[in-house]
Amino acid sequence: MTNAFDQALQKATGGYPVDTLIVTKNEDGEPEVSMFVLDADNQLLHVSYDPEGGIIFKTAQQDELLFSRQLLETIAKMQVSADRRWKKLQRHWVDDKATWEGFEHLLDTPNIQ
């Protein structure tokens, strides 16, 4: 990858690494377990793992996505790590308030330069 491409990629991910599972807050301020990946055409995807084992693909582009077998296997294998992260996060769900509390120490920090 070129330096310009790396810089654009870092900006597009908000400073988070590609191909690495992260815990962040979603738009509603709730925890999200996800990772950024590049498809075979170098289109950036945001792959989100839900607490029930679902995998959600988010993309800003409306182009067709091209998945290699290796990428799909990587995404599927990350489900095990995502499940572990969700187990840690679930300890911070407050049933009687129906909200998340005190999970911020589990969030990953972006590398912004």
PDB file of C-alpha atoms in Angstrom:
ATOM      1  CA  MET A   1       0.000   0.000   0.000  1.00  0.00           C
ATOM      2  CA  THR A   2       1.164   3.476  -0.705  1.00  0.00           C
ATOM      3  CA  ASN A   3       1.576   6.121   1.936  1.00  0.00           C
ATOM      4  CA  ALA A   4      -1.266   8.186   0.430  1.00  0.00           C
ATOM      5  CA  PHE A   5      -3.496   5.110   0.397  1.00  0.00           C
ATOM      6  CA  ASP A   6      -2.604   4.337   4.031  1.00  0.00           C
ATOM      7  CA  GLN A   7      -3.416   7.914   5.037  1.00  0.00           C
ATOM      8  CA  ALA A   8      -6.756   7.831   3.222  1.00  0.00           C
ATOM      9  CA  LEU A   9      -7.542   4.473   4.799  1.00  0.00           C
ATOM     10  CA  GLN A  10      -6.718   5.741   8.286  1.00  0.00           C
ATOM     11  CA  LYS A  11      -8.969   8.737   7.727  1.00  0.00           C
ATOM     12  CA  ALA A  12     -11.798   6.537   6.425  1.00  0.00           C
ATOM     13  CA  THR A  13     -11.617   4.218   9.460  1.00  0.00           C
ATOM     14  CA  GLY A  14     -11.354   7.055  11.955  1.00  0.00           C
ATOM     15  CA  GLY A  15      -7.856   5.905  12.891  1.00  0.00           C
ATOM     16  CA  TYR A  16      -8.699   2.272  13.549  1.00  0.00           C
ATOM     17  CA  PRO A  17      -6.593  -0.502  12.003  1.00  0.00           C
ATOM     18  CA  VAL A  18      -7.883  -2.738   9.214  1.00  0.00           C
ATOM     19  CA  ASP A  19      -8.405  -6.475   9.846  1.00  0.00           C
ATOM     20  CA  THR A  20      -8.427  -6.013  13.631  1.00  0.00           C
ATOM     21  CA  LEU A  21     -11.406  -6.543  15.914  1.00  0.00           C
ATOM     22  CA  ILE A  22     -12.339  -3.362  17.789  1.00  0.00           C
ATOM     23  CA  VAL A  23     -14.905  -2.251  20.356  1.00  0.00           C
ATOM     24  CA  THR A  24     -16.380   1.205  19.801  1.00  0.00           C
ATOM     25  CA  LYS A  25     -19.596   3.097  20.484  1.00  0.00           C
ATOM     26  CA  ASN A  26     -22.255   3.143  17.774  1.00  0.00           C
ATOM     27  CA  GLU A  27     -24.369   6.163  16.800  1.00  0.00           C
ATOM     28  CA  ASP A  28     -26.600   5.567  19.836  1.00  0.00           C
ATOM     29  CA  GLY A  29     -23.671   5.449  22.274  1.00  0.00           C
ATOM     30  CA  GLU A  30     -23.972   1.698  22.732  1.00  0.00           C
ATOM     31  CA  PRO A  31     -21.067  -0.743  22.395  1.00  0.00           C
ATOM     32  CA  GLU A  32     -20.273  -2.198  18.996  1.00  0.00           C
ATOM     33  CA  VAL A  33     -17.868  -5.033  18.187  1.00  0.00           C
ATOM     34  CA  SER A  34     -16.591  -4.689  14.630  1.00  0.00           C
ATOM     35  CA  MET A  35     -13.650  -4.476  12.263  1.00  0.00           C
ATOM     36  CA  PHE A  36     -12.735  -2.755   9.036  1.00  0.00           C
ATOM     37  CA  VAL A  37     -11.709  -4.865   6.033  1.00  0.00           C
ATOM     38  CA  LEU A  38     -10.855  -4.260   2.397  1.00  0.00           C
ATOM     39  CA  ASP A  39     -12.563  -6.341  -0.269  1.00  0.00           C
ATOM     40  CA  ALA A  40     -10.685  -7.667  -3.299  1.00  0.00           C
ATOM     41  CA  ASP A  41     -11.207  -4.302  -5.057  1.00  0.00           C
ATOM     42  CA  ASN A  42      -9.891  -2.344  -2.034  1.00  0.00           C
ATOM     43  CA  GLN A  43     -13.347  -1.091  -1.055  1.00  0.00           C
ATOM     44  CA  LEU A  44     -13.577  -0.448   2.668  1.00  0.00           C
ATOM     45  CA  LEU A  45     -16.210  -2.417   4.580  1.00  0.00           C
ATOM     46  CA  HIS A  46     -17.244  -2.080   8.191  1.00  0.00           C
ATOM     47  CA  VAL A  47     -18.087  -5.547   9.499  1.00  0.00           C
ATOM     48  CA  SER A  48     -20.143  -5.510  12.665  1.00  0.00           C
ATOM     49  CA  TYR A  49     -20.756  -8.523  14.915  1.00  0.00           C
ATOM     50  CA  ASP A  50     -24.006  -8.476  16.873  1.00  0.00           C
ATOM     51  CA  PRO A  51     -24.397 -10.095  20.315  1.00  0.00           C
ATOM     52  CA  GLU A  52     -26.567 -12.897  18.901  1.00  0.00           C
ATOM     53  CA  GLY A  53     -23.901 -14.063  16.424  1.00  0.00           C
ATOM     54  CA  GLY A  54     -25.004 -12.106  13.356  1.00  0.00           C
ATOM     55  CA  ILE A  55     -22.549 -10.451  10.989  1.00  0.00           C
ATOM     56  CA  ILE A  56     -23.516  -7.131   9.388  1.00  0.00           C
ATOM     57  CA  PHE A  57     -21.670  -5.639   6.391  1.00  0.00           C
ATOM     58  CA  LYS A  58     -21.694  -1.840   6.144  1.00  0.00           C
ATOM     59  CA  THR A  59     -20.321   0.074   3.186  1.00  0.00           C
ATOM     60  CA  ALA A  60     -20.533   3.677   2.069  1.00  0.00           C
ATOM     61  CA  GLN A  61     -20.239   2.650  -1.570  1.00  0.00           C
ATOM     62  CA  GLN A  62     -23.080   1.231  -3.613  1.00  0.00           C
ATOM     63  CA  ASP A  63     -20.695  -0.833  -5.740  1.00  0.00           C
ATOM     64  CA  GLU A  64     -20.679  -4.588  -5.925  1.00  0.00           C
ATOM     65  CA  LEU A  65     -18.497  -6.163  -3.293  1.00  0.00           C
ATOM     66  CA  LEU A  66     -15.876  -8.720  -4.218  1.00  0.00           C
ATOM     67  CA  PHE A  67     -15.057 -11.189  -1.449  1.00  0.00           C
ATOM     68  CA  SER A  68     -12.164 -13.609  -1.656  1.00  0.00           C
ATOM     69  CA  ARG A  69     -12.545 -16.936   0.071  1.00  0.00           C
ATOM     70  CA  GLN A  70      -9.762 -15.938   2.454  1.00  0.00           C
ATOM     71  CA  LEU A  71     -11.530 -12.706   3.449  1.00  0.00           C
ATOM     72  CA  LEU A  72     -14.807 -14.511   4.116  1.00  0.00           C
ATOM     73  CA  GLU A  73     -12.983 -17.105   6.209  1.00  0.00           C
ATOM     74  CA  THR A  74     -11.244 -14.339   8.193  1.00  0.00           C
ATOM     75  CA  ILE A  75     -14.558 -12.576   8.837  1.00  0.00           C
ATOM     76  CA  ALA A  76     -16.172 -15.840   9.951  1.00  0.00           C
ATOM     77  CA  LYS A  77     -13.230 -16.799  12.201  1.00  0.00           C
ATOM     78  CA  MET A  78     -13.378 -13.391  13.914  1.00  0.00           C
ATOM     79  CA  GLN A  79     -16.836 -14.334  15.183  1.00  0.00           C
ATOM     80  CA  VAL A  80     -15.190 -16.346  17.992  1.00  0.00           C
ATOM     81  CA  SER A  81     -13.233 -13.292  19.188  1.00  0.00           C
ATOM     82  CA  ALA A  82     -16.295 -11.084  18.763  1.00  0.00           C
ATOM     83  CA  ASP A  83     -18.326 -13.441  20.953  1.00  0.00           C
ATOM     84  CA  ARG A  84     -15.655 -13.171  23.674  1.00  0.00           C
ATOM     85  CA  ARG A  85     -15.777  -9.379  23.489  1.00  0.00           C
ATOM     86  CA  TRP A  86     -19.572  -9.409  23.725  1.00  0.00           C
ATOM     87  CA  LYS A  87     -19.393 -11.622  26.832  1.00  0.00           C
ATOM     88  CA  LYS A  88     -17.203  -9.006  28.519  1.00  0.00           C
ATOM     89  CA  LEU A  89     -19.522  -6.215  27.371  1.00  0.00           C
ATOM     90  CA  GLN A  90     -22.681  -7.998  28.568  1.00  0.00           C
ATOM     91  CA  ARG A  91     -21.479  -7.566  32.159  1.00  0.00           C
ATOM     92  CA  HIS A  92     -22.181  -3.856  31.710  1.00  0.00           C
ATOM     93  CA  TRP A  93     -25.802  -4.229  30.598  1.00  0.00           C
ATOM     94  CA  VAL A  94     -28.167  -3.010  33.340  1.00  0.00           C
ATOM     95  CA  ASP A  95     -31.446  -4.906  32.925  1.00  0.00           C
ATOM     96  CA  ASP A  96     -33.625  -2.801  35.199  1.00  0.00           C
ATOM     97  CA  LYS A  97     -32.496   0.387  33.413  1.00  0.00           C
ATOM     98  CA  ALA A  98     -32.294  -1.223  29.942  1.00  0.00           C
ATOM     99  CA  THR A  99     -28.998   0.545  29.280  1.00  0.00           C
ATOM    100  CA  TRP A 100     -25.239   0.073  29.124  1.00  0.00           C
ATOM    101  CA  GLU A 101     -23.132   1.435  31.982  1.00  0.00           C
ATOM    102  CA  GLY A 102     -19.405   1.492  32.675  1.00  0.00           C
ATOM    103  CA  PHE A 103     -18.174  -0.283  29.544  1.00  0.00           C
ATOM    104  CA  GLU A 104     -16.006   2.596  28.327  1.00  0.00           C
ATOM    105  CA  HIS A 105     -12.784   0.999  29.615  1.00  0.00           C
ATOM    106  CA  LEU A 106     -13.351  -1.791  27.064  1.00  0.00           C
ATOM    107  CA  LEU A 107     -13.348   0.607  24.084  1.00  0.00           C
ATOM    108  CA  ASP A 108     -10.444   0.593  21.659  1.00  0.00           C
ATOM    109  CA  THR A 109      -8.662   3.861  20.960  1.00  0.00           C
ATOM    110  CA  PRO A 110      -8.052   5.016  17.392  1.00  0.00           C
ATOM    111  CA  ASN A 111      -4.546   5.825  16.221  1.00  0.00           C
ATOM    112  CA  ILE A 112      -5.013   9.329  14.859  1.00  0.00           C
ATOM    113  CA  GLN A 113      -1.968  11.072  13.444  1.00  0.00           C
TER     114      GLN A 113
END
